């Protein structure tokens, strides 16, 4: 379907086919609530290459889903506002596009799988109808062709007896099957970038393995970039190329998957890895990170992690927050003491 | 036998499927739990694992008396709960408490933390005089690592991990000997999950509690459980010590489950001997004949459709396994 992609390219002004499919630069998002301003995203940047898988890791509430919503242009506004930054699709800043253009990008080029599959499907329409609508709206297909494509897609995501199941309603599908339907919808229009927000959290390991294998296969076939949001450290180790670790709305470490797991350079990343139950820890206490993440309405000065950090010194408790230090040519970490944290190889 | 604090014999729960509004007609039943027999000993942790929808939560609700069994027996401290007086059943129930799956929805948002943790005293007013309840609630909050001064706060003012601690404090209020944890850490990220697991283990040591621990994260269960039961479509298909299940699994479903657990080490990528199951989980309203796993099993033969395999010790399985062809296969270490 590569010719198809070229057709799409022309439809959006300013697209540079040689630019990266997705670049987020210094993104800021805040929620203006009765209890004050929640600083949910505070300068997030990352790149995504074609065919690459970038995992975004981080504690619950650190701003992962909000970042994804900002990229997709589906932020809950108000109370949420993007207060700074750029989101570039092949060089075009999506934040500057009118909503009509934005909608085209959302359907065709950058697609998303949501954290909660059931709530993202419409309960009153059949699964097949919802899939077919995409082709009718965005590809101008006839009812019949669209339906045939819907069956093909359900087949692709390995729904057994797709021809019959296409007429079922979402509630007639199991949790794992609904999740696969969501994946089918996201992939329907051949996006170049897929953002998957906890795509397998509700699923057990056997179904999770099937879905991750399916995503990997599609990525290879279509050279699709994948932003994978999850807190499952096992899944990340299995599929990610690069990782951004977030804490309190910031990226605090960015590196290739092997570097992160072998030699974390930020104390928070290190703490996360040490919290994973391991065989040799049976009968022992797990090393949890003590304390709790900060309230986003009241992030402490300096490094947001300092109240929980064993390495913290006075410099960590003072503004400005530590910058992203260059740990090696291909990795960064926002810790004044990254050398001590990382240790020698 | 005084060592066994909780026992089920052939416990069954079917949810009827009905059609019609005025004249309800039953046309089938979801066989959520279908003949489960197990024992929980004093001070031990029994892990229960299995696919989504296999009946884990239903089993937990049966054990705490939130659901009435369709058939079968439940013994608490040796007493058959369906044969004792109402008063004795109430006392038995008090001894078993439930910590629920979702810290975000299982707490009433309109109640203060003090009301939530103290609620069991309203249900069982004879346990503690009113005047001493506040102090007891504060003691419980302290025990689970929450600030006792936060007694007047509301659930939304707490994080997921803290909310799970509130649920644990409430479960401990009546000094139960048995606690059922239904996915207590699934909604939490690893660092907070570790805090809650450590807390549960500490409380077990200090208070001599017995746990039934339900989860779909197999590495968490391995960490906390002494024995593990694997469920598939309403039945236990393999049960044994943590070592037996993880190092010497003999049921193909257990093997598939274990082999699918992602390993948090990128160097092992592509070097794992993963058994990828094909096909979907059959409907619990219409389970396959014979062995319920046979439709997804690579070992299935004619006998598997004809004869239901019993959960028993077999020639090639030193612990109970419900497979005609049970045989050890080490999938956890079978990498490289
Ligand atoms: N509609 C909203 N109104 C107010 N605050 C919000 C809203 N949506 C998100 N937030 C706040 O923004 C912060 C980041 O939330 P986000 O959903 O991005 O977290 P997350 O990293 O995806 O967490 P999880 O792992 O639990 O999904 C949270 O503290 C949340 O309270
Ligand atoms: N009240 C009910 N009425 C009808 N069916 C029910 C009811 N409660 C549970 N079921 C069905 O019983 C089966 C077992 O459900 P249960 O909640 O026990 O699964 P589970 O193993 O806890 O799954 P999960 O891992 O997703 O929590 C499912 O098929 C479910 O749809
Ligand atoms: Mg999220
Ligand atoms: Mg459940």
XYZ file of C-alpha atoms and ligand atoms in Angstrom:
745
model
C 0.000 0.000 0.000
C 2.990 2.304 -0.396
C 1.417 4.234 -3.288
C -1.462 4.989 -0.996
C 0.924 6.600 1.488
C 2.188 9.006 -1.183
C -1.335 10.068 -1.982
C -1.849 10.898 1.683
C 1.399 12.847 1.870
C 0.266 15.374 -0.725
C -2.899 16.093 1.136
C -1.086 17.826 4.008
C 0.857 21.001 3.312
C 4.464 21.256 4.486
C 5.082 17.550 4.929
C 8.718 16.602 4.569
C 8.895 12.888 3.764
C 12.482 12.771 5.048
C 11.612 14.190 8.453
C 10.858 11.871 11.383
C 7.310 10.543 11.630
C 7.011 11.941 15.154
C 8.965 14.441 17.203
C 7.773 15.887 20.484
C 9.647 18.983 21.607
C 9.445 20.546 25.052
C 5.755 19.783 25.508
C 3.977 21.448 28.439
C 0.446 20.596 29.586
C -1.359 21.864 32.659
C -4.767 21.223 34.198
C -6.475 24.249 35.682
C -8.544 22.839 38.516
C -10.303 24.143 41.608
C -7.397 22.916 43.733
C -4.843 24.809 41.700
C -2.812 24.188 38.570
C -1.678 20.598 38.063
C 1.548 20.566 36.061
C 0.987 17.267 34.299
C 3.585 17.539 31.506
C 6.630 19.753 32.039
C 8.870 19.784 28.985
C 8.648 16.329 27.451
C 10.708 15.679 24.322
C 11.294 12.541 22.297
C 11.810 11.325 18.734
C 10.314 8.363 16.974
C 11.880 6.823 13.896
C 10.006 4.779 11.302
C 9.725 1.174 12.458
C 11.052 2.007 15.922
C 9.415 1.118 19.231
C 9.717 3.727 21.956
C 8.478 2.742 25.392
C 7.328 5.374 27.863
C 7.698 4.184 31.436
C 6.740 5.869 34.650
C 4.646 5.836 37.774
C 0.880 6.142 37.657
C -0.078 9.794 37.226
C 3.283 10.943 35.831
C 1.713 12.247 32.612
C 2.041 9.387 30.126
C -1.573 9.343 28.940
C -1.800 13.139 28.917
C 1.257 13.278 26.640
C -0.453 10.798 24.310
C -3.690 12.790 24.380
C -1.794 15.965 23.479
C -0.161 14.222 20.518
C -3.518 12.965 19.298
C -5.217 16.328 19.844
C -7.829 14.834 22.142
C -6.859 16.529 25.389
C -9.751 17.314 27.718
C -9.845 21.139 27.305
C -10.727 22.709 29.690
C -9.359 21.825 32.246
C -6.316 20.692 30.229
C -4.236 23.214 28.244
C -1.114 22.820 26.138
C 1.018 25.732 27.279
C 4.112 25.153 25.210
C 6.081 22.976 22.850
C 5.778 21.428 19.410
C 4.462 18.129 18.116
C 5.932 17.482 14.687
C 4.607 14.947 12.206
C 7.145 14.760 9.354
C 8.134 18.321 10.122
C 4.601 19.747 10.376
C 3.688 21.188 13.786
C 0.354 19.586 14.579
C -0.360 22.152 17.280
C -0.583 24.860 14.601
C -3.015 22.979 12.349
C -6.713 23.792 12.221
C -8.938 21.072 13.695
C -10.128 19.894 10.243
C -6.551 19.118 9.135
C -5.776 17.667 12.537
C -8.604 15.196 12.172
C -7.105 13.875 8.931
C -3.743 13.307 10.581
C -5.416 11.575 13.496
C -7.235 9.084 11.318
C -4.614 8.413 8.659
C -1.146 8.955 10.006
C -1.004 8.888 13.773
C -3.424 6.456 15.455
C -3.945 5.432 19.052
C -5.043 2.421 21.084
C -6.652 3.526 24.317
C -6.036 2.327 27.855
C -9.640 1.119 28.256
C -10.844 -0.812 25.220
C -14.481 -1.214 26.179
C -15.131 2.454 26.776
C -13.536 3.378 23.453
C -15.920 1.199 21.438
C -19.493 2.299 20.892
C -21.786 -0.262 22.558
C -24.780 0.374 20.271
C -23.072 -0.427 16.969
C -21.675 -3.733 15.787
C -17.933 -4.087 15.687
C -18.063 -4.494 11.906
C -20.075 -1.314 11.431
C -17.595 0.700 13.484
C -14.687 -0.590 11.441
C -16.499 -0.138 8.120
C -17.373 3.463 8.991
C -13.669 4.305 9.006
C -13.278 3.149 5.409
C -16.460 4.834 4.288
C -15.564 8.162 5.873
C -11.878 8.314 5.121
C -11.536 6.201 2.001
C -14.933 6.790 0.425
C -15.517 3.062 0.064
C -18.882 1.544 -0.715
C -20.800 -0.145 2.072
C -19.945 -3.562 0.694
C -16.239 -2.963 0.179
C -15.956 -1.386 3.600
C -17.570 -4.398 5.220
C -15.217 -6.731 3.365
C -12.235 -4.699 4.586
C -13.602 -4.883 8.137
C -13.637 -8.676 7.946
C -10.066 -8.663 6.601
C -8.952 -6.537 9.526
C -10.596 -8.740 12.124
C -8.838 -11.642 10.440
C -5.568 -9.768 10.641
C -5.875 -9.338 14.410
C -6.701 -13.064 14.650
C -10.344 -12.909 15.657
C -11.555 -16.439 14.929
C -14.520 -16.744 12.539
C -14.184 -13.072 11.596
C -16.918 -13.293 8.973
C -19.511 -14.158 11.612
C -18.093 -12.108 14.468
C -18.122 -8.913 12.391
C -21.851 -8.631 13.160
C -21.392 -8.919 16.938
C -21.643 -6.046 19.415
C -18.664 -5.121 21.603
C -20.136 -6.706 24.743
C -20.265 -10.072 22.987
C -16.474 -10.086 22.758
C -14.113 -11.090 25.577
C -11.719 -8.500 27.009
C -8.838 -9.756 24.902
C -10.913 -9.754 21.724
C -12.142 -6.207 22.336
C -8.572 -5.105 22.758
C -7.762 -6.694 19.398
C -10.722 -4.901 17.803
C -9.279 -1.620 19.099
C -5.971 -2.529 17.515
C -7.757 -3.313 14.250
C -9.450 0.102 14.302
C -6.184 1.880 15.005
C -4.463 0.035 12.157
C -7.342 0.352 9.680
C -6.029 3.346 7.771
C -2.372 2.260 7.713
C -0.949 4.798 10.158
C 2.754 5.588 10.211
C 2.719 6.020 13.956
C 0.777 4.013 16.509
C 0.454 5.168 20.106
C -0.534 2.272 22.350
C -1.539 3.267 25.886
C -1.335 0.163 28.100
C -2.585 -2.045 25.249
C -2.278 -5.265 27.232
C -2.798 -4.320 30.881
C -6.273 -5.846 31.097
C -5.096 -9.047 29.457
C -3.459 -12.136 30.822
C -0.029 -13.196 29.661
C -1.031 -15.671 26.957
C -3.273 -13.175 25.151
C -0.761 -10.404 25.819
C 1.913 -12.452 24.076
C -0.340 -12.927 21.040
C -1.048 -9.207 20.781
C 2.553 -8.086 21.170
C 3.600 -10.605 18.507
C 0.911 -9.243 16.198
C 2.052 -5.639 16.714
C 5.671 -6.578 16.028
C 4.687 -8.349 12.821
C 2.659 -5.370 11.581
C 5.492 -3.031 12.482
C 7.928 -5.018 10.389
C 5.525 -5.208 7.455
C 4.598 -1.545 7.421
C 7.636 0.095 8.996
C 5.277 1.645 11.506
C 6.626 3.548 14.523
C 5.213 2.521 17.891
C 4.979 4.542 21.096
C 4.262 1.998 23.811
C 3.019 3.306 27.148
C 3.114 0.715 29.890
C 4.324 -0.068 33.366
C 5.067 -3.701 32.554
C 8.862 -3.902 32.707
C 8.785 -7.364 31.164
C 6.938 -6.262 28.035
C 9.269 -3.292 27.624
C 12.336 -5.544 27.834
C 10.768 -7.727 25.172
C 9.842 -5.172 22.526
C 11.299 -1.683 23.055
C 14.184 -0.163 21.084
C 14.402 3.021 23.095
C 12.910 4.079 26.413
C 11.836 7.389 27.898
C 11.348 7.214 31.659
C 9.015 9.874 33.032
C 8.666 11.244 36.537
C 6.271 14.028 37.567
C 5.710 15.200 34.004
C 9.353 15.154 32.899
C 11.504 12.735 30.972
C 14.217 11.941 33.504
C 16.101 9.338 31.499
C 16.305 8.468 27.789
C 18.336 5.591 26.396
C 18.368 2.371 24.429
C 16.692 -0.599 26.065
C 19.905 -2.466 26.897
C 21.525 0.554 28.545
C 18.503 1.189 30.747
C 18.200 -2.372 32.021
C 21.921 -3.000 32.428
C 23.017 0.387 33.806
C 20.306 2.845 34.762
C 21.715 6.353 35.196
C 18.820 7.891 37.142
C 17.970 6.778 40.710
C 14.262 6.544 39.854
C 14.897 4.176 36.928
C 17.203 2.164 39.157
C 14.510 1.989 41.840
C 11.924 0.822 39.312
C 14.152 -2.004 38.108
C 14.966 -3.063 41.660
C 11.260 -3.232 42.555
C 10.618 -6.083 40.108
C 10.094 -9.369 41.987
C 12.961 -11.683 41.093
C 13.534 -15.320 41.807
C 16.533 -14.740 44.081
C 14.477 -12.338 46.187
C 11.980 -15.009 47.227
C 11.512 -14.799 50.986
C 13.114 -11.374 51.110
C 11.656 -7.936 51.184
C 11.377 -6.303 47.779
C 13.304 -3.086 47.501
C 10.468 -0.651 46.990
C 11.164 3.024 46.352
C 10.210 4.662 49.615
C 7.649 7.468 49.733
C 5.239 8.622 47.063
C 5.342 10.708 43.893
C 4.669 14.422 44.414
C 1.319 16.150 43.960
C 1.435 17.765 40.522
C -0.066 20.910 42.044
C 2.934 21.115 44.335
C 6.096 19.691 42.765
C 9.108 20.187 45.061
C 11.856 22.595 43.934
C 14.930 21.169 42.244
C 14.668 17.539 41.226
C 11.087 16.307 41.681
C 12.427 12.938 42.863
C 14.680 14.346 45.616
C 12.420 13.569 48.645
C 12.569 9.842 47.750
C 16.158 9.686 46.591
C 19.109 8.122 48.420
C 21.615 10.162 46.370
C 20.023 13.563 47.052
C 22.278 16.445 48.179
C 21.500 20.118 48.741
C 21.958 20.889 45.053
C 19.092 18.502 44.247
C 16.687 20.430 46.464
C 17.246 23.739 44.702
C 15.959 25.080 41.422
C 16.669 24.725 38.609
C 15.804 21.059 38.143
C 18.740 18.991 36.889
C 19.094 19.227 33.091
C 19.313 16.152 30.883
C 23.038 15.362 31.099
C 24.625 13.580 28.167
C 25.608 10.227 29.690
C 26.936 8.885 26.405
C 26.416 9.955 22.790
C 23.140 8.030 22.717
C 21.687 8.541 26.172
C 20.717 11.247 28.663
C 19.729 11.376 32.338
C 18.418 14.236 34.485
C 20.445 13.559 37.622
C 23.368 15.583 38.994
C 24.871 12.338 40.241
C 24.332 10.126 37.197
C 27.961 8.951 37.341
C 27.535 7.541 40.841
C 24.157 6.052 39.997
C 25.364 4.362 36.862
C 28.649 3.150 38.331
C 31.216 1.472 36.089
C 30.134 -0.889 33.392
C -6.612 -31.178 60.746
C -6.771 -28.073 62.906
C -4.023 -26.751 60.680
C -6.477 -26.222 57.816
C -8.222 -22.882 58.289
C -10.247 -22.915 55.090
C -11.404 -25.745 52.876
C -13.712 -26.166 49.902
C -15.107 -29.436 48.584
C -16.414 -29.542 45.047
C -17.539 -25.931 45.167
C -19.727 -24.882 42.215
C -21.125 -21.532 41.142
C -23.233 -21.311 37.988
C -24.805 -18.009 36.938
C -28.068 -18.713 35.120
C -28.512 -17.154 31.689
C -32.118 -16.081 31.283
C -34.315 -14.780 28.489
C -37.532 -12.792 28.841
C -38.435 -10.070 31.294
C -41.660 -11.177 32.937
C -41.409 -14.934 32.547
C -37.711 -15.577 32.939
C -36.655 -18.693 31.159
C -33.275 -20.157 31.815
C -31.521 -21.292 28.668
C -28.076 -21.991 30.083
C -25.571 -21.102 32.764
C -22.141 -19.540 33.007
C -20.074 -22.170 34.794
C -17.921 -19.613 36.579
C -16.639 -22.016 39.255
C -17.139 -25.694 38.541
C -16.038 -28.149 41.199
C -13.178 -26.526 43.115
C -11.637 -28.352 46.088
C -8.782 -26.748 47.967
C -7.290 -26.276 51.420
C -5.650 -23.273 53.024
C -3.354 -23.915 55.992
C -2.571 -21.608 58.887
C 0.031 -18.977 58.078
C 0.421 -19.957 54.430
C -0.208 -18.075 51.212
C -2.085 -19.863 48.454
C -1.703 -18.155 45.090
C -4.416 -18.485 42.443
C -3.566 -17.713 38.834
C -5.379 -18.075 35.536
C -6.746 -16.304 32.517
C -9.154 -13.395 32.708
C -12.673 -14.766 33.203
C -11.585 -18.167 34.525
C -13.486 -17.677 37.798
C -10.883 -16.357 40.249
C -12.971 -13.465 41.586
C -16.079 -15.623 41.751
C -14.158 -18.154 43.840
C -12.969 -15.369 46.132
C -16.533 -14.099 46.551
C -17.710 -17.608 47.407
C -14.986 -17.960 50.021
C -15.960 -14.747 51.809
C -19.690 -15.489 51.565
C -20.583 -12.697 49.131
C -21.884 -15.354 46.741
C -23.888 -18.479 47.628
C -22.576 -21.670 46.061
C -24.789 -23.549 43.608
C -23.488 -26.696 45.272
C -20.527 -27.945 47.282
C -19.230 -27.175 50.755
C -17.159 -24.482 52.407
C -15.460 -25.178 55.734
C -14.095 -22.375 57.887
C -11.941 -23.639 60.745
C -13.413 -27.087 60.210
C -17.052 -25.936 60.344
C -19.301 -26.454 57.339
C -20.736 -23.002 56.670
C -23.967 -24.346 55.196
C -24.650 -26.520 58.240
C -23.965 -24.175 61.171
C -26.269 -21.668 62.895
C -26.601 -18.162 61.477
C -24.663 -16.803 64.428
C -21.799 -19.168 63.873
C -21.762 -18.383 60.149
C -21.504 -14.697 61.003
C -18.526 -15.393 63.238
C -16.931 -17.533 60.545
C -17.370 -14.766 57.994
C -15.778 -12.232 60.273
C -12.688 -14.365 60.191
C -12.309 -14.020 56.416
C -11.890 -10.624 54.810
C -11.502 -9.511 51.218
C -9.140 -6.949 49.691
C -10.528 -6.038 46.302
C -9.239 -5.848 42.767
C -9.429 -2.159 41.983
C -8.203 0.507 44.416
C -9.849 3.169 42.270
C -13.423 1.952 42.453
C -13.652 -0.305 45.496
C -13.759 2.551 48.016
C -16.865 4.701 48.442
C -15.814 8.238 47.373
C -18.282 9.909 49.754
C -16.947 8.253 52.897
C -13.926 9.466 54.828
C -11.037 7.104 55.317
C -12.055 6.778 58.969
C -15.588 5.726 57.981
C -14.286 3.250 55.403
C -11.814 1.541 57.711
C -14.302 1.612 60.612
C -17.230 0.295 58.555
C -16.770 -3.347 59.665
C -17.464 -2.212 63.261
C -20.862 -0.907 62.126
C -21.631 -4.306 60.620
C -20.358 -6.163 63.696
C -21.114 -3.650 66.483
C -20.438 -6.144 69.279
C -16.728 -6.349 68.439
C -15.690 -2.962 69.777
C -17.557 -0.289 71.782
C -18.163 2.924 69.834
C -15.937 5.013 72.082
C -12.838 3.007 71.191
C -13.344 2.808 67.442
C -11.607 5.997 66.431
C -8.441 5.012 68.253
C -8.597 1.530 66.704
C -9.007 2.967 63.193
C -5.981 5.199 63.737
C -4.015 2.217 64.955
C -4.973 0.326 61.785
C -3.933 3.226 59.549
C -0.618 3.320 61.327
C -0.211 -0.440 60.911
C -0.536 -0.206 57.108
C 1.819 2.762 56.886
C -0.694 5.587 56.493
C -0.722 8.785 58.528
C -3.300 8.327 61.360
C -4.129 12.048 61.143
C -5.512 11.502 57.635
C -8.585 9.809 59.092
C -10.885 12.601 57.852
C -9.612 12.623 54.270
C -11.478 11.205 51.288
C -10.240 8.439 48.931
C -9.593 10.797 45.999
C -6.951 12.520 48.095
C -4.860 9.343 48.050
C -2.811 7.635 45.357
C -3.545 4.140 44.061
C -1.026 2.514 46.398
C -2.367 4.402 49.402
C -5.934 3.450 48.487
C -4.912 -0.175 48.402
C -3.501 0.284 51.928
C -6.867 1.708 53.019
C -8.525 -1.459 51.680
C -6.027 -3.592 53.607
C -6.614 -1.610 56.828
C -10.349 -2.194 56.491
C -9.820 -5.904 55.895
C -7.742 -6.096 59.091
C -10.280 -4.259 61.265
C -11.982 -7.344 62.692
C -8.741 -9.242 63.356
C -9.420 -11.909 60.738
C -7.154 -14.933 60.411
C -7.721 -15.254 56.675
C -7.376 -12.544 54.062
C -8.375 -12.940 50.439
C -6.526 -10.617 48.115
C -8.149 -10.313 44.681
C -5.565 -8.739 42.369
C -4.410 -6.369 45.127
C -1.530 -4.945 43.116
C -2.596 -5.266 39.477
C -3.518 -1.602 39.080
C -0.260 -0.409 40.627
C 3.103 0.238 39.053
C 6.106 -1.831 40.133
C 7.557 0.432 42.798
C 4.217 0.937 44.568
C 3.382 -2.727 44.015
C 6.557 -3.662 45.881
C 5.520 -1.466 48.834
C 2.148 -3.211 49.098
C 3.625 -6.722 48.787
C 6.168 -5.953 51.493
C 3.358 -4.702 53.711
C 1.312 -7.875 53.181
C 4.309 -10.076 54.014
C 5.112 -8.052 57.125
C 1.518 -8.280 58.375
C 1.486 -12.015 57.730
C 4.550 -12.509 59.907
C 3.342 -10.220 62.677
C -0.277 -11.360 62.815
C 0.036 -14.980 61.657
C -2.401 -14.434 58.779
C -3.277 -16.896 56.026
C -3.663 -15.467 52.531
C -5.396 -16.456 49.347
C -3.642 -14.295 46.782
C -5.225 -13.937 43.341
C -3.251 -12.302 40.547
C -2.469 -12.605 36.907
C 1.130 -11.477 37.341
C 2.934 -14.780 37.776
C 6.177 -13.306 39.089
C 4.305 -11.505 41.869
C 2.551 -14.750 42.815
C 5.838 -16.624 42.791
C 7.298 -14.070 45.166
C 4.523 -14.205 47.730
C 2.946 -17.691 47.505
C 3.851 -20.940 49.261
C 1.488 -22.981 47.109
C -0.122 -22.131 43.793
C -3.366 -23.246 42.129
C -3.791 -22.735 38.382
C -7.364 -22.250 37.153
C -8.800 -22.675 33.694
C -12.494 -22.127 32.868
C -13.816 -22.642 36.387
C -11.607 -25.560 37.385
C -8.268 -25.969 39.114
C -6.090 -27.771 36.578
C -2.841 -27.943 38.534
C -1.894 -27.315 42.158
C 1.360 -27.621 44.049
C 4.089 -25.848 45.952
C 5.568 -22.760 44.377
C 8.597 -24.832 43.244
C 6.469 -27.604 41.794
C 4.378 -25.232 39.718
C 7.141 -22.912 38.522
C 10.024 -25.356 38.109
C 8.158 -28.561 37.284
C 4.831 -27.637 35.672
C 3.097 -30.674 34.186
C -0.128 -29.282 32.707
C 0.208 -27.820 29.194
C -1.818 -24.757 30.153
C 0.472 -23.979 33.096
C 3.444 -24.430 30.790
C 1.982 -22.051 28.211
C 1.140 -19.519 30.906
C 4.640 -19.581 32.382
C 6.380 -19.472 29.027
C 4.434 -16.351 28.065
C 5.573 -14.312 31.076
C 7.774 -11.544 29.699
C 11.200 -11.506 31.328
C 12.434 -8.068 32.402
C 15.785 -8.516 30.708
C 16.268 -7.364 27.111
C 19.232 -9.724 26.639
C 16.847 -12.677 26.824
C 14.769 -11.306 23.959
C 14.214 -13.863 21.248
C 15.956 -16.556 23.317
C 12.906 -17.739 25.139
C 11.107 -20.948 24.433
C 7.679 -19.396 24.228
C 4.579 -21.499 23.757
C 2.137 -19.313 21.856
C -1.416 -20.571 22.236
C -3.726 -20.222 19.283
C -7.466 -19.959 19.466
C -9.617 -18.117 21.926
C -10.780 -19.083 25.360
C -14.057 -21.012 24.944
C -17.190 -19.590 26.501
C -17.725 -20.640 30.139
C -21.419 -21.048 29.244
C -20.536 -23.755 26.769
C -17.230 -25.341 27.771
C -15.717 -28.108 25.625
C -16.425 -31.711 26.572
C -13.772 -33.662 28.452
C -10.749 -31.481 29.127
C -11.699 -27.813 28.889
C -8.276 -26.852 27.611
C -8.215 -29.312 24.720
C -9.362 -26.766 22.085
C -6.116 -24.833 22.558
C -3.834 -27.712 23.485
C -1.073 -29.068 21.266
C -1.166 -32.440 23.011
C -4.890 -33.105 22.625
C -5.976 -36.630 21.577
C -9.381 -38.275 21.269
C -9.413 -39.231 24.937
C -9.251 -35.531 25.901
C -12.656 -34.904 24.313
C -14.157 -38.045 25.780
C -12.896 -38.158 29.315
C -12.520 -35.340 31.782
C -9.049 -35.575 33.357
C -9.141 -35.551 37.168
C -6.923 -33.335 39.298
C -4.659 -36.016 40.731
C -1.056 -37.137 41.145
C 0.014 -38.970 38.005
C 2.842 -41.188 36.749
C 4.799 -38.222 35.478
C 3.451 -35.564 37.838
C 4.410 -35.655 41.505
C 1.734 -33.094 42.315
C -1.942 -33.000 41.267
C -2.426 -32.198 37.568
C -5.595 -32.492 35.484
C -4.059 -33.694 32.221
C -4.136 -37.180 30.698
C -0.654 -36.513 29.363
C 0.820 -34.644 32.316
C 4.602 -34.443 32.089
C 7.241 -32.060 33.423
C 8.520 -29.397 31.062
C 10.749 -26.688 32.454
C 9.683 -23.567 30.629
C 10.967 -20.926 33.012
C 14.629 -21.831 32.614
C 14.334 -23.144 29.088
C 15.843 -20.088 27.474
C 18.990 -19.697 25.429
N -9.168 15.688 32.988
C -8.269 15.941 33.940
N -8.502 16.881 34.877
C -7.590 17.142 35.830
N -6.409 16.508 35.974
C -6.138 15.552 35.082
C -7.047 15.208 34.023
N -6.486 14.201 33.294
C -5.304 13.943 33.880
N -5.089 14.742 34.931
C -3.908 14.745 35.799
O -2.737 14.689 35.034
C -1.764 13.831 35.637
C -1.205 12.880 34.624
O -2.222 11.924 34.286
P -1.987 10.771 33.221
O -3.333 10.185 32.947
O -1.195 11.264 32.079
O -1.128 9.716 34.066
P -0.469 8.363 33.536
O 1.008 8.562 33.578
O -1.094 7.955 32.258
O -0.882 7.355 34.715
P -1.421 5.834 34.663
O -0.191 4.980 34.634
O -2.147 5.701 35.975
O -2.307 5.692 33.464
C -2.462 13.109 36.770
O -1.969 13.569 37.995
C -3.918 13.463 36.619
O -4.496 13.671 37.885
N -22.902 -11.929 38.424
C -22.591 -12.606 37.314
N -23.540 -12.976 36.419
C -23.211 -13.662 35.315
N -21.966 -14.046 34.987
C -20.979 -13.716 35.833
C -21.227 -12.975 37.035
N -20.038 -12.779 37.681
C -19.096 -13.378 36.917
N -19.665 -13.937 35.813
C -18.961 -14.681 34.759
O -18.236 -15.707 35.397
C -16.966 -15.894 34.758
C -15.844 -15.758 35.782
O -15.734 -14.391 36.188
P -14.691 -13.895 37.283
O -14.957 -12.454 37.534
O -14.717 -14.821 38.438
O -13.319 -14.058 36.501
P -11.828 -13.698 36.959
O -11.049 -14.955 36.849
O -11.825 -12.988 38.250
O -11.364 -12.734 35.790
P -10.416 -11.402 35.836
O -9.011 -11.914 35.830
O -10.752 -10.731 34.519
O -10.773 -10.615 37.047
C -16.911 -14.875 33.619
O -17.283 -15.506 32.428
C -17.922 -13.844 34.018
O -18.454 -13.230 32.864
Mg -2.424 6.444 31.709
Mg -11.306 -11.007 38.836
